[in-house]
Short mmCIF file of C-alpha atoms in Angstrom, two decimals:
data_model
loop_
_atom_site.label_atom_id
_atom_site.label_comp_id
_atom_site.label_asym_id
_atom_site.label_seq_id
_atom_site.Cartn_x
_atom_site.Cartn_y
_atom_site.Cartn_z
CA GLN A 1 136.93 92.97 210.64
CA LEU A 2 139.84 90.59 210.24
CA GLN A 3 142.19 90.10 213.16
CA LEU A 4 145.29 87.94 213.08
CA VAL A 5 146.91 86.40 216.14
CA GLU A 6 150.30 84.70 216.05
CA SER A 7 151.34 82.07 218.57
CA GLY A 8 153.91 79.34 219.04
CA GLY A 9 157.05 81.38 219.51
CA GLY A 10 159.55 80.74 222.27
CA LEU A 11 163.14 80.02 223.16
CA VAL A 12 164.77 77.06 221.44
CA GLN A 13 168.30 75.75 221.06
CA PRO A 14 170.02 75.77 217.67
CA GLY A 15 168.85 72.80 215.65
CA GLY A 16 165.48 72.78 217.36
CA SER A 17 161.98 73.25 215.95
CA LEU A 18 158.97 75.47 216.50
CA ARG A 19 155.60 75.69 214.80
CA LEU A 20 154.07 79.12 214.53
CA SER A 21 150.33 79.58 214.09
CA CYS A 22 148.49 82.51 212.55
CA THR A 23 144.83 82.30 213.52
CA ALA A 24 142.20 84.60 212.05
CA SER A 25 138.96 85.87 213.46
CA GLY A 26 136.33 88.01 211.82
CA GLU A 27 137.00 86.82 208.28
CA THR A 28 138.24 83.75 206.48
CA LEU A 29 141.90 83.26 205.54
CA GLU A 30 140.85 81.05 202.66
CA THR A 31 140.58 83.69 199.95
CA ASN A 32 143.84 85.60 200.37
CA ALA A 33 147.53 84.88 200.29
CA ILE A 34 149.10 84.89 203.72
CA GLY A 35 152.68 85.82 204.46
CA TRP A 36 155.09 85.39 207.33
CA PHE A 37 157.62 88.14 208.02
CA ARG A 38 160.23 88.63 210.71
CA GLN A 39 162.01 91.50 212.37
CA ALA A 40 165.48 90.69 213.66
CA PRO A 41 166.69 92.40 216.88
CA VAL A 42 168.77 94.72 214.73
CA PRO A 43 166.59 97.72 213.81
CA GLU A 44 168.62 98.68 210.76
CA LYS A 45 168.00 95.27 209.20
CA GLY A 46 164.30 95.98 208.54
CA ARG A 47 161.47 93.50 208.32
CA GLU A 48 162.16 90.46 206.12
CA GLY A 49 159.70 88.33 204.19
CA VAL A 50 160.10 84.71 205.23
CA SER A 51 157.38 82.75 203.45
CA CYS A 52 153.95 83.07 201.88
CA ILE A 53 151.16 80.83 200.64
CA SER A 54 148.73 81.76 197.89
CA PHE A 55 144.99 81.29 197.60
CA GLY A 56 143.73 78.04 196.14
CA GLY A 57 143.75 74.27 196.50
CA ASP A 58 147.15 73.94 194.82
CA SER A 59 148.59 76.78 196.81
CA MET A 60 151.81 78.29 195.63
CA THR A 61 154.42 78.74 198.34
CA VAL A 62 157.44 81.00 198.42
CA TYR A 63 160.39 80.98 200.80
CA THR A 64 163.26 83.33 201.26
CA ASP A 65 166.56 81.65 200.44
CA SER A 66 167.81 81.48 204.01
CA VAL A 67 164.93 79.24 205.15
CA LYS A 68 164.44 76.98 202.12
CA GLY A 69 164.51 73.34 203.12
CA ARG A 70 164.01 74.20 206.79
CA PHE A 71 160.66 76.02 206.99
CA THR A 72 157.29 74.88 205.67
CA ILE A 73 154.16 76.99 205.37
CA SER A 74 150.71 75.42 205.32
CA ARG A 75 147.06 76.33 205.69
CA ASP A 76 144.20 74.66 207.61
CA ILE A 77 141.01 76.14 206.22
CA ALA A 78 138.79 74.45 208.80
CA LYS A 79 140.77 76.05 211.62
CA ASN A 80 141.21 79.36 209.76
CA THR A 81 144.89 79.09 210.54
CA VAL A 82 148.17 79.28 208.65
CA TYR A 83 151.20 77.54 210.09
CA LEU A 84 154.93 78.01 209.75
CA GLN A 85 156.84 74.88 210.70
CA MET A 86 160.43 75.84 211.45
CA ASN A 87 163.07 73.12 211.70
CA SER A 88 166.85 73.20 212.10
CA LEU A 89 166.60 76.63 213.65
CA LYS A 90 169.66 78.87 213.69
CA PRO A 91 170.54 81.86 215.87
CA GLU A 92 170.01 84.11 212.86
CA ASP A 93 166.35 83.04 212.78
CA THR A 94 165.83 85.00 215.99
CA GLY A 95 163.27 87.76 215.75
CA VAL A 96 159.64 88.75 216.05
CA TYR A 97 157.55 86.84 213.54
CA TYR A 98 154.44 88.41 212.04
CA CYS A 99 151.75 87.03 209.79
CA ALA A 100 149.86 89.22 207.38
CA ARG A 101 147.10 89.05 204.80
CA ASN A 102 147.65 90.02 201.20
CA MET A 103 145.30 92.86 200.29
CA ARG A 104 144.05 91.26 197.05
CA PRO A 105 141.89 88.12 197.23
CA PHE A 106 141.94 85.10 194.93
CA LEU A 107 145.52 85.49 193.80
CA GLY A 108 147.11 82.23 192.65
CA PHE A 109 150.54 83.48 193.62
CA CYS A 110 152.13 85.34 196.51
CA SER A 111 154.92 87.78 197.15
CA LEU A 112 157.25 88.55 200.03
CA ASN A 113 156.85 92.28 199.42
CA GLU A 114 155.34 93.57 202.65
CA ALA A 115 153.71 96.47 200.81
CA ARG A 116 151.26 93.93 199.36
CA TYR A 117 149.87 93.10 202.83
CA ASP A 118 147.27 95.15 204.64
CA VAL A 119 146.35 93.33 207.86
CA TRP A 120 149.04 92.32 210.33
CA GLY A 121 149.17 90.44 213.59
CA GLN A 122 151.05 91.68 216.66
CA GLY A 123 153.86 89.17 216.34
CA THR A 124 155.39 86.33 218.31
CA GLN A 125 158.96 86.22 219.58
CA VAL A 126 161.29 83.47 218.40
CA SER A 127 164.66 83.19 220.11
CA VAL A 128 167.28 80.67 219.03
CA SER A 129 170.15 80.42 221.48
CA SER A 130 172.19 77.88 223.40
#
């Protein structure tokens, strides 16, 4: 059974960088799209899709507008891990970051619709503050 574990969160000053890792056990991450989502410390805001990467060698990547040019998603098949490199962090990037697996394998595209994802990690806290 697939389990996902996020790591790499922490407290960073505005303008700083963090790299989040989503490491899988039990199954491979190679065959499914993987997404990163975040929950801001404002409950009414809901969980937001941040980025996703599709299945395949020429993986498609998607980013929400607010992180384009600052965040980069990537996959290391050998380590069964998906990364989210976050640069130029802003206070509004603060939140709990979750990774999740898309429920359908072998898709050459990905979506930031959380309803498409069936297995979730427990999250890692990212705090951006001076």
